[in-house]
Each structure stands twice: as C-alpha cells, then as structure tokens.
Short mmCIF file of C-alpha atoms and ligand atoms in Angstrom, two decimals:
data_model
loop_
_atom_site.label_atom_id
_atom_site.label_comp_id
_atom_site.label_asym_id
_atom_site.label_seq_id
_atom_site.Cartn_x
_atom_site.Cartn_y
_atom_site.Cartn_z
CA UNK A 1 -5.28 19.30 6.94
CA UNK A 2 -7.69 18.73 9.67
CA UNK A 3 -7.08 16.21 12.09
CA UNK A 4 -6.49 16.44 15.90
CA UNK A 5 -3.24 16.03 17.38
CA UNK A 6 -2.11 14.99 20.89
CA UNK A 7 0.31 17.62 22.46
CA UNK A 8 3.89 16.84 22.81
CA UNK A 9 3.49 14.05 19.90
CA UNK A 10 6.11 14.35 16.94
CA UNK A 11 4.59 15.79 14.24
CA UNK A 12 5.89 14.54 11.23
CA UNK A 13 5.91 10.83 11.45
CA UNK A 14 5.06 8.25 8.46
CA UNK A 15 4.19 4.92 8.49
CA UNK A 16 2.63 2.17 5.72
CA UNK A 17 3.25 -1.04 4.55
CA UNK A 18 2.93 -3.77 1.83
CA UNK A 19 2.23 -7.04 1.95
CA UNK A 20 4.85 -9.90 1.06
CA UNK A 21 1.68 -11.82 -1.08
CA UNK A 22 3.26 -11.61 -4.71
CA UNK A 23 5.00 -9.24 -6.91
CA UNK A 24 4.83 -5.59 -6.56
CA UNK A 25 2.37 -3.77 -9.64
CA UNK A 26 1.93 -0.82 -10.83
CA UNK A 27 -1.22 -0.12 -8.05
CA UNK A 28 1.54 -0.11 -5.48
CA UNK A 29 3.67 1.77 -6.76
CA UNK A 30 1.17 5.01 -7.33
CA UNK A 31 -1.16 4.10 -4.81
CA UNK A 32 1.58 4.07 -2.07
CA UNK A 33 5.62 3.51 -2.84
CA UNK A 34 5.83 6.23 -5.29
CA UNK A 35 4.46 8.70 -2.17
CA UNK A 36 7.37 6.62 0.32
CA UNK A 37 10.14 8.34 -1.87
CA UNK A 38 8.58 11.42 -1.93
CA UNK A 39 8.20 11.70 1.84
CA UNK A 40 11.56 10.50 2.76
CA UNK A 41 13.67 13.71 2.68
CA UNK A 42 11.12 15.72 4.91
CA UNK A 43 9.20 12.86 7.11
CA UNK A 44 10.63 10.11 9.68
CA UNK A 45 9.46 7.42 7.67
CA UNK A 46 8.49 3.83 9.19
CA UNK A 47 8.20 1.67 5.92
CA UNK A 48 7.19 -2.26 6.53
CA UNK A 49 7.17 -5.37 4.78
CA UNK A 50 3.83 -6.97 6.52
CA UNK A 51 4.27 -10.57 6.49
CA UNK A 52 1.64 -10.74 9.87
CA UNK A 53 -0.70 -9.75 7.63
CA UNK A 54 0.04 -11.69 4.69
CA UNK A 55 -0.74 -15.05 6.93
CA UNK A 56 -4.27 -14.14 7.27
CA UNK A 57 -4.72 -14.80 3.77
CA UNK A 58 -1.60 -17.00 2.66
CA UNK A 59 -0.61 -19.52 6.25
CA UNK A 60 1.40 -21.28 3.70
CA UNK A 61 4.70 -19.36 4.29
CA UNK A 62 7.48 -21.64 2.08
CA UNK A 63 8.00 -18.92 -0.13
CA UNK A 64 7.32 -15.71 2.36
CA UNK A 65 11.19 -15.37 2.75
CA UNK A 66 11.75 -14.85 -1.31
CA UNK A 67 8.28 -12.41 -1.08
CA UNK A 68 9.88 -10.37 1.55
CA UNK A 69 13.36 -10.08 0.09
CA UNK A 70 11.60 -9.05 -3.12
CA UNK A 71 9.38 -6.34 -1.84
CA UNK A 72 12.23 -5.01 -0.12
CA UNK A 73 13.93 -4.88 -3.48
CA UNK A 74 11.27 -3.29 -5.34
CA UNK A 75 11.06 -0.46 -2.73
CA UNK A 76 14.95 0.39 -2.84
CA UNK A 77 14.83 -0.20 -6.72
CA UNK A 78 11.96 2.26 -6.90
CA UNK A 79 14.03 5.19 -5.05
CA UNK A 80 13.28 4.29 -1.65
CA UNK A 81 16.65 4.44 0.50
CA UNK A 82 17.54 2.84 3.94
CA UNK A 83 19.72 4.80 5.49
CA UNK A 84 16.76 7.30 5.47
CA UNK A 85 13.62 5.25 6.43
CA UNK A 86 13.57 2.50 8.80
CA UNK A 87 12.71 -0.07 6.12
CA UNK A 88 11.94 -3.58 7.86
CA UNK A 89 10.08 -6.52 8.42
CA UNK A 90 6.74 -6.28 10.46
CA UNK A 91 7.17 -9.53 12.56
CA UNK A 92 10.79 -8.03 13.68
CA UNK A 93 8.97 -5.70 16.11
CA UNK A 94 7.80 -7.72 18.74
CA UNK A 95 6.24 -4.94 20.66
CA UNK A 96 3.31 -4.55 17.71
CA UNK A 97 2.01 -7.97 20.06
CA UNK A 98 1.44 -6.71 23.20
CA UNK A 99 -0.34 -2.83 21.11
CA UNK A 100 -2.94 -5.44 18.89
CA UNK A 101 -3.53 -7.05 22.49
CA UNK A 102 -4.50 -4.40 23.69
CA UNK A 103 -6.33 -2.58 20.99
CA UNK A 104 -8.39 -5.92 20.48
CA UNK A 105 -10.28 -4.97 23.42
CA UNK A 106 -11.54 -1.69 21.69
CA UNK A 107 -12.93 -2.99 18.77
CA UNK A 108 -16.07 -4.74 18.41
CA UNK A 109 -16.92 -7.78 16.59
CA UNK A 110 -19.89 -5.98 14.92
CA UNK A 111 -17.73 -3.02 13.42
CA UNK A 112 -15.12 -5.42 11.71
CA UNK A 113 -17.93 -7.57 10.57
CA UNK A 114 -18.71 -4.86 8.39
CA UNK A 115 -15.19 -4.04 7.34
CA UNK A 116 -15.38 -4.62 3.24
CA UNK A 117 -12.20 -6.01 2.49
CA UNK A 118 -13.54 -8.63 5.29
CA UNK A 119 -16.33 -9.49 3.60
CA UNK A 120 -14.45 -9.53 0.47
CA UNK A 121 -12.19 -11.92 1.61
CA UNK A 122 -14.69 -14.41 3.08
CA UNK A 123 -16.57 -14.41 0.54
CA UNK A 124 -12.93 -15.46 -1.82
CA UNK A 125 -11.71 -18.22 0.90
CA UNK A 126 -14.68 -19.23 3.07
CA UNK A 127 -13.02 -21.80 4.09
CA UNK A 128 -10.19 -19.50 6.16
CA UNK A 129 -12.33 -17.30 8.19
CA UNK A 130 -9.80 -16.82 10.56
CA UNK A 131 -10.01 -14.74 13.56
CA UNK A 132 -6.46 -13.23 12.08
CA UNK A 133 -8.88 -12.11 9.13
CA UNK A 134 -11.58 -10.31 11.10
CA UNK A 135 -8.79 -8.62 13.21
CA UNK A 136 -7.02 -7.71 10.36
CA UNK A 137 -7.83 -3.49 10.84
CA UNK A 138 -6.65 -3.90 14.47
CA UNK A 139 -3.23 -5.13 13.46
CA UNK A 140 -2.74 -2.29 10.65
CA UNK A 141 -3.68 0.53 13.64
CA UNK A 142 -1.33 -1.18 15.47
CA UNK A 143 1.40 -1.06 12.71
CA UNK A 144 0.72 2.70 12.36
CA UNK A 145 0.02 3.82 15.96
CA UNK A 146 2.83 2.10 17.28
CA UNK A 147 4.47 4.66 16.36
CA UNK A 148 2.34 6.92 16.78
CA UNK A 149 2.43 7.88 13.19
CA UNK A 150 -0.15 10.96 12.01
CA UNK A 151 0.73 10.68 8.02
CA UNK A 152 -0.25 7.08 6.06
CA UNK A 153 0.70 7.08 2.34
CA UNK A 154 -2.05 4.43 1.03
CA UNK A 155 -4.24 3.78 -1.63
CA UNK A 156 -7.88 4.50 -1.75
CA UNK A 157 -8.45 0.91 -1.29
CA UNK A 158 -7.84 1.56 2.77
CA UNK A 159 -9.58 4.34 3.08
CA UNK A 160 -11.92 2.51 5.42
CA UNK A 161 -8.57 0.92 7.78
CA UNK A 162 -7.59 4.24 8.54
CA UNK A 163 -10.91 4.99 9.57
CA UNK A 164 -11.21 2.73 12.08
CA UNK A 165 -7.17 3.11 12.75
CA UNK A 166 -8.57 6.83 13.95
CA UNK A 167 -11.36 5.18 15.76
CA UNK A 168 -9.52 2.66 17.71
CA UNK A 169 -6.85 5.58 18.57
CA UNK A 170 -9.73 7.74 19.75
CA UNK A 171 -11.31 5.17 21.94
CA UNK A 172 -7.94 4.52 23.62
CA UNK A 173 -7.79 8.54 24.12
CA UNK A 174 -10.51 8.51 25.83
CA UNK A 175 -10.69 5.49 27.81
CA UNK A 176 -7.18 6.19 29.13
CA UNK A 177 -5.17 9.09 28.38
CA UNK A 178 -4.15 11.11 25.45
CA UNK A 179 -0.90 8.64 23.10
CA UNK A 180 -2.35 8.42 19.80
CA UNK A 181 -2.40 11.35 16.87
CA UNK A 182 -5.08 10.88 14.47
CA UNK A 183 -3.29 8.81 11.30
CA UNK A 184 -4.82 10.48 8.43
CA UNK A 185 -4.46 8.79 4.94
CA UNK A 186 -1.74 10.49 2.71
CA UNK A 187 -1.04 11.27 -0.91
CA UNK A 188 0.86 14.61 -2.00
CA UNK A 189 -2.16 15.03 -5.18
CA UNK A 190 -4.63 14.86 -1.97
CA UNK A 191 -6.61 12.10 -4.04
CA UNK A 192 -6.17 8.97 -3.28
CA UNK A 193 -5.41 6.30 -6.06
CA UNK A 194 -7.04 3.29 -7.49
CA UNK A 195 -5.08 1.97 -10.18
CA UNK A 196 -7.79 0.12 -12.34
CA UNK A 197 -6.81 -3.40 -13.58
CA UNK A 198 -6.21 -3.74 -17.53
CA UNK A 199 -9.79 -6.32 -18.11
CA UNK A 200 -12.08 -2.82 -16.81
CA UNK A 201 -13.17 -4.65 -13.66
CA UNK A 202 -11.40 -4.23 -9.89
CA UNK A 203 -7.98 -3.14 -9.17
CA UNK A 204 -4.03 -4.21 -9.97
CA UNK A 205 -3.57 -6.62 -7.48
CA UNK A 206 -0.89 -8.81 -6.11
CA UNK A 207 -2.78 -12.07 -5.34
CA UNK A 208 -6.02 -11.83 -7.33
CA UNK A 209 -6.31 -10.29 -11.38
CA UNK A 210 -3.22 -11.35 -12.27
CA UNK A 211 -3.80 -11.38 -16.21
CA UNK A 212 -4.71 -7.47 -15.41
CA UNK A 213 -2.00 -6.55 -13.53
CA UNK A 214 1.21 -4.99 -14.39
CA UNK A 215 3.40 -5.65 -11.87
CA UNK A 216 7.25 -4.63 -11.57
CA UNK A 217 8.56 -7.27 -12.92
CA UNK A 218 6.98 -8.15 -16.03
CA UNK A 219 9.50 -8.51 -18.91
CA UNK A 220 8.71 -6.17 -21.85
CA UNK A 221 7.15 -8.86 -23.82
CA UNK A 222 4.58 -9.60 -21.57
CA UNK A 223 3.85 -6.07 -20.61
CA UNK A 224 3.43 -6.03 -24.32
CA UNK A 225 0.99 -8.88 -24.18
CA UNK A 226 -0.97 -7.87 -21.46
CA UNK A 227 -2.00 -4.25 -22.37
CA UNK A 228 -2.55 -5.47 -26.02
CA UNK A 229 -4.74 -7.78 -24.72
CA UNK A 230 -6.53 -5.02 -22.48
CA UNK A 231 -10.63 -5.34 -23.22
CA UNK A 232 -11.80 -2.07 -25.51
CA UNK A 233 -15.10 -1.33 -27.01
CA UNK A 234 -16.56 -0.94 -31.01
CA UNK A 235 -15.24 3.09 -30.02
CA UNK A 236 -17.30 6.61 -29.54
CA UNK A 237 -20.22 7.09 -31.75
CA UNK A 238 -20.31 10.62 -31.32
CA UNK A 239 -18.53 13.43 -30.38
CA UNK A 240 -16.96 13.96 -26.42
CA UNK A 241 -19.09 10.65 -26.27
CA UNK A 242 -19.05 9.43 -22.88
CA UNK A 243 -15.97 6.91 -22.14
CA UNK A 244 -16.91 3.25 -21.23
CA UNK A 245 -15.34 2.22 -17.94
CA UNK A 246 -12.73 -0.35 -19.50
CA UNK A 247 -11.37 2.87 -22.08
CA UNK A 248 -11.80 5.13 -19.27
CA UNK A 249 -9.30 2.45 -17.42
CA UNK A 250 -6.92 2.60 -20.13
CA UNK A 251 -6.81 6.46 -19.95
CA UNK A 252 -5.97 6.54 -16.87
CA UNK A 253 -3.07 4.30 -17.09
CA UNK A 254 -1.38 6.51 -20.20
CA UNK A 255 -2.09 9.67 -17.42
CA UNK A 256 0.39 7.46 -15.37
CA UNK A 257 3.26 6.72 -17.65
CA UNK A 258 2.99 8.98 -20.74
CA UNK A 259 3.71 12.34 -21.56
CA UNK A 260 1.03 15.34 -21.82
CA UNK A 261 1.08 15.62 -24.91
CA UNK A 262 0.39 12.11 -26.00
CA UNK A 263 -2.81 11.60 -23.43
CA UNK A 264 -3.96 14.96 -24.95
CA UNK A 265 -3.21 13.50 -28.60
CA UNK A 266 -5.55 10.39 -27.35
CA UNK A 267 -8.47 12.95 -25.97
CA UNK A 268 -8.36 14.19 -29.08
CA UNK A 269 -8.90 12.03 -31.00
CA UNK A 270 -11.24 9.46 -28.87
CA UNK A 271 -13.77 13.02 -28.93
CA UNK A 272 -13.25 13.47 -32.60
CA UNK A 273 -14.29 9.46 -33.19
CA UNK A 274 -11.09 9.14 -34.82
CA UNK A 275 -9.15 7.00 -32.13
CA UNK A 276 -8.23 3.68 -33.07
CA UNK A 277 -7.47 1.71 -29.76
CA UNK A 278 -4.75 -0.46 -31.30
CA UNK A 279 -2.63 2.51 -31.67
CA UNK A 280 -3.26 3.59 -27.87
CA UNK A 281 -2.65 0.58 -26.46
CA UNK A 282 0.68 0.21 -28.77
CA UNK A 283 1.42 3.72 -27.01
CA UNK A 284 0.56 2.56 -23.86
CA UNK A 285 2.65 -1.09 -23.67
CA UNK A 286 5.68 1.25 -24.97
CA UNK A 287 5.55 3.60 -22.03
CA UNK A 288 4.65 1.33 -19.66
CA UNK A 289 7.76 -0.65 -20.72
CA UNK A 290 9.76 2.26 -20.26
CA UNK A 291 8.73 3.15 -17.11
CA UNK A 292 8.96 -0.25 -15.88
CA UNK A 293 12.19 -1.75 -17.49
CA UNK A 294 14.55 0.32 -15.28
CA UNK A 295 12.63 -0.77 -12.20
CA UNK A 296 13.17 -4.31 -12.91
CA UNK A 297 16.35 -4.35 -13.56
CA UNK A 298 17.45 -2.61 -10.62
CA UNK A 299 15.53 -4.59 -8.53
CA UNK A 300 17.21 -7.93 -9.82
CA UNK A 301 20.54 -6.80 -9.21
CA UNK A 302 19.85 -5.24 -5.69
CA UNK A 303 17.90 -9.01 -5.23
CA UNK A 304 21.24 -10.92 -6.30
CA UNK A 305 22.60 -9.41 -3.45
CA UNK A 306 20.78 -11.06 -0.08
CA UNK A 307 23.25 -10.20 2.45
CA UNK A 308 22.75 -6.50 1.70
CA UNK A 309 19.21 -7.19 2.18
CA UNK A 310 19.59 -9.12 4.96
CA UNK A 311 21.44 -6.14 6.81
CA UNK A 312 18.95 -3.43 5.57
CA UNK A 313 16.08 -5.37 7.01
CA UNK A 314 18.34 -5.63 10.58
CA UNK A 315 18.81 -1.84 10.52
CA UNK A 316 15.34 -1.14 10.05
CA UNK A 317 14.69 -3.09 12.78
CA UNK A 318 16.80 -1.63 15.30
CA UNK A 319 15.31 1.90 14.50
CA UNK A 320 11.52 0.97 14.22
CA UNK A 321 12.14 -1.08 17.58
CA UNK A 322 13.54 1.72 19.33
CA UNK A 323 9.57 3.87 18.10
CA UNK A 324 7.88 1.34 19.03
CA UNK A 325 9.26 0.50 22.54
CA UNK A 326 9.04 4.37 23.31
CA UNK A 327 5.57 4.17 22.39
CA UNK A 328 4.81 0.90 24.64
CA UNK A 329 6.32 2.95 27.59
CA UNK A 330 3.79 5.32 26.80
CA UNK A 331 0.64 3.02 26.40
CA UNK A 332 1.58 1.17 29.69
CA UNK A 333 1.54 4.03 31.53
CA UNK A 334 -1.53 5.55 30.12
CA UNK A 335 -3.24 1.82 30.89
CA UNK A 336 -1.38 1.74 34.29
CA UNK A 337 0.13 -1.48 33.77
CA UNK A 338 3.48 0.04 35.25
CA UNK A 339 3.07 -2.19 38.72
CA UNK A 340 6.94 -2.10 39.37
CA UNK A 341 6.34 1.38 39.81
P1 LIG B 1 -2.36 -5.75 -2.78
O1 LIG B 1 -3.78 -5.31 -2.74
O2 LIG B 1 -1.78 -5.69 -4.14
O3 LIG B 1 -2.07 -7.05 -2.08
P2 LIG B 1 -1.41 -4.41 -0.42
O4 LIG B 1 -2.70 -4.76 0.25
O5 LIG B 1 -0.15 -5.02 0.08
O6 LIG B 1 -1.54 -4.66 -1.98
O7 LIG B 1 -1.27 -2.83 -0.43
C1 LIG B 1 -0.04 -2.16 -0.45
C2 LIG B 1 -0.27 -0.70 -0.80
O8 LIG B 1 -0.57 -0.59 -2.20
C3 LIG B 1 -1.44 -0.07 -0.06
O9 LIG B 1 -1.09 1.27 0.27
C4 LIG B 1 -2.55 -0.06 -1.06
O10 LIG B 1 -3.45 1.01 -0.86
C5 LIG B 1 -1.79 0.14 -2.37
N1 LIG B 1 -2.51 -0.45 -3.50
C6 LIG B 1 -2.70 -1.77 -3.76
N2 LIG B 1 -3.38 -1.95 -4.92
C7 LIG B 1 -3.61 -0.70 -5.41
C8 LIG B 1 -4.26 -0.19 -6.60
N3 LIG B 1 -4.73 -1.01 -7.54
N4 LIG B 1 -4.31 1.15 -6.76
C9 LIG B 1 -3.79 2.00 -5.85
N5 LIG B 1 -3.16 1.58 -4.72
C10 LIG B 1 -3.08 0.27 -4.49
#
C-alpha cells in the first residue's frame, strides 16, 4: 500500500464510524462493519458511534439515545466484540473539540464548498445549512487522526472524506511538525463498496431510500416484500445482452448473500434469455432472509439488555480517551501551545 508514514507512529491503528441516524442496512454492513470484525484480531481498532455528526443533519436528538444503543447492538450482533475494540460513543471523547478547533483553521471554505455529500445535503435540507454541515470532513479527520489512525474501513461513498482527512493531516505536517500518518481508506477485497439500493437508483441508506433499503432489522416478511417489489426490466433480448443498471443492482446483491453456484445459475440463464426475474428475486428475499434473520435476533436480545450496553460504551470510552489524549499531547507540542512549559 502506498501511503507515507510519520516515524515512530503505531502502525497498525483503525478507526471508522457510523452514524446513530436510523437502522443499520445491509450498505453498512459490507461497506464498513463486516471489514470492523475482520480487522479486530490483528488491528487496534477505534470503532465509534458518531452522534456529532448525526446533529448536522438530525438537531432533533429525542430519539438519539435509542439510535445509539441500537447501532451499538448491531455492531456486537454482527461479530464485533468489546473487549477487543474500543467501541464507544463519539461525543464521550472530549478531546476530538479542541483537534476540529484546530484543524478548522486548515481547511478552506472553498474546498468544503465543493465537498459532494455537502452539496448533496443542501440541496435535501436547504433550510439547515449549518456551519456543522460544511465542517462536516473536518470533524471525521478529526475522529480518525485523533488517533492517529493510518487504516479507515469505509465505503466508497467517503472516498472523497479521506481525501481531504489526508489533506488536512498533511497541511498540519507541514505547517508544524510531523503527528499525523496518512489515513488511507480500507477494505480487505481492495475495492471499495457501494451497496446499490433495491429501486436501481442511489445507495442503501439509513435516512433517505428507505423503501430500497434492507436494513438489519427488517422482519422476514418485509425483506420479502421489499426485494419482490425490487424494479426489473421486460429481460435480455439477446444473448450476454448487456444488464440494465436496476438487474445489474440485483446481481450484485445475490453476489452478497448467495452461494456461487446460484449467482452462476442466474448468469446463466439471464445470457441464455431464459431468466425469469420472479424466480431471482424469490432466491434473493430467501437468502437475504437468511443472512439477516440471525443478525436481528441477536441484536434484540443484546438490545434488551441496556446496562450491558451502557458499560460497553463506558469502556470504550476510557480506552479511546486514553488515544486521544496521547495524541493531544502530541499536537500541542507540535503547535507549541505547551506555555506551562
Ligand atoms: P448512511 O449513509 O447509511 O447514513 P453512514 O454515513 O453512517 O451511513 O456510514 C457508515 C458506514 O457505512 C460508512 O463507512 C459508509 O461508507 C458505509 N456505507 C453506508 N451506505 C453504504 C452503501 N450503500 N454501500 C456501502 N457502504 C455504505
């Protein structure tokens, strides 16, 4: 992999998060959780719930607590475990504050103007153009160079935040002295992910496409209902026709959940015009209920239990407190703010 380090920084660091906005789909999980479980034998993992980040889209926070109990949930239920990741709640580490403070003043109104997911979201809610909103790709370095993390398990849908993540870290390299490792976007198939949503248009998402989204805790029936529902075409017209983006969609959500031999049964027969989609997405809503029933259920018993959750989130805490005030000490000195001194 090529990305530059700074001597004397620990090398095997990992950091991401998820935001508290809704339930957990099936674009989290491959796009980023199912990489957290992976890493979590061989990496120190920093794993977040970000609830700062959720109130630059959703300030109303009366159900944030339930969101963030539930995410936490989802990650144990999907393998995840806290007594090897720090697994915790963003606004618990109060040092990530003073790091966005600071990092504010290296980026440039101009550069996060023309951030998409910024423009995306004004252009959904213009009436919350909040500075929180604009600021947004400061606050996610700051989640992942506070502790001065070099691997982030994402999706492809922040491809462009860790861009500017390495930016903001280079800029502070150079304006003071060497802290922050380049944090280079992470998935063990080296392509990033973009689960498609089930209507052929955009992306499973937690807030937005919710018709299209298969999310963690949808009861077999309406997984059922959903992927029957999925939009298909009159089929191919020829041979190894070309795939239309909302089949192509579909495909790629049986590669997910089913077994080799029954995408290759599909292949066949969509490039020998003898596919009939009713029977692939009958496939489909049976595997996906298989792969997601014994997510569910875990995570609704680990959920009854909130003052297991409750200490969890307190552990993770303590140990992503104790990376991110070593990395403060760190930043201070490289900005010479140490006056006592
Ligand atoms: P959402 O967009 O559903 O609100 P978040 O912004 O909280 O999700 O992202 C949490 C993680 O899930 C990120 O790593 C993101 O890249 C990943 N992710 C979200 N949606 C998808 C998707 N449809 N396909 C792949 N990865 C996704």
């Amino acid at each position: 992999m090529d990305f530059k380090n700074i001597p004397g920084a620990p090398e095997n660091i990992v950091m991401s998060g998820i935001r508290p906005t809704g339930f957990l789909h099936l674009g989290n999980y491959f796009g980023a959780m199912r990489n957290y479980v992976k890493m979590q034998d061989e990496f120190t993992c920093f794993f977040m719930v970000a609830d700062l980040h959720s109130l630059t889209t959703h300030p109303d926070t009366s159900g944030l607590k339930q969101n963030i109990y539930r995410v936490l949930a989802e990650n144990i239920a999907c393998g995840l475990d806290p007594a090897k990741v720090a697994l915790y709640c963003q606004s618990h580490i109060h040092e990530t504050a003073e790091l966005y403070l600071y990092l504010n003043m290296l980026a440039y109104k101009g550069e996060l103007e023309k951030t998409a997911t910024f423009k995306d979201k004004v252009r959904l809610n213009p009436e919350n153009v909040n500075a929180g909103l604009l600021t947004y790709p400061v606050l996610m370095a700051t989640d992942i160079l506070i502790h001065r993390a070099m691997f982030v398990p994402v999706g492809k849908d922040q491809e462009q935040h860790l861009e500017m993540a390495r930016n903001f870290a280079n800029r502070f390299n150079t304006r003071y002295e060497p802290v922050f490792p380049e944090p280079q976007a992470f998935n063990f198939n080296s392509e990033l992910i973009k689960v498609p949503g089930l209507d052929g248009a955009g992306k499973m998402s937690k807030s937005e496409n919710q018709m299209a989204t298969l999310y963690l805790a949808d009861e077999d029936e309406v997984i059922r209902k959903k992927v029957m529902r999925a939009k298909t075409d009159s089929g191919p017209t020829k041979k190894n026709d070309v795939k239309a983006p909302e089949i192509e969609n579909l495909f790629t959500l049986l590669k997910l959940v089913s077994k080799t031999d029954v995408v290759e049964k599909f292949e066949h027969d969509f490039n020998t015009c003898t596919i009939r989609y009713g029977d692939l997405k009958k496939q489909l809503a049976e595997d996906m209920i298989q792969f997601i029933r014994p997510i569910r259920q875990s995570a609704n018993a680990i959920l009854a239990d909130e003052d297991n959750l409750r200490k969890i989130m307190k552990q993770g805490a303590e140990k992503a407190t104790i990376s991110a005030m070593n990395t403060m000490k760190l930043v201070r000195e490289a900005m010479k703010l140490n006056y006592f001194k």
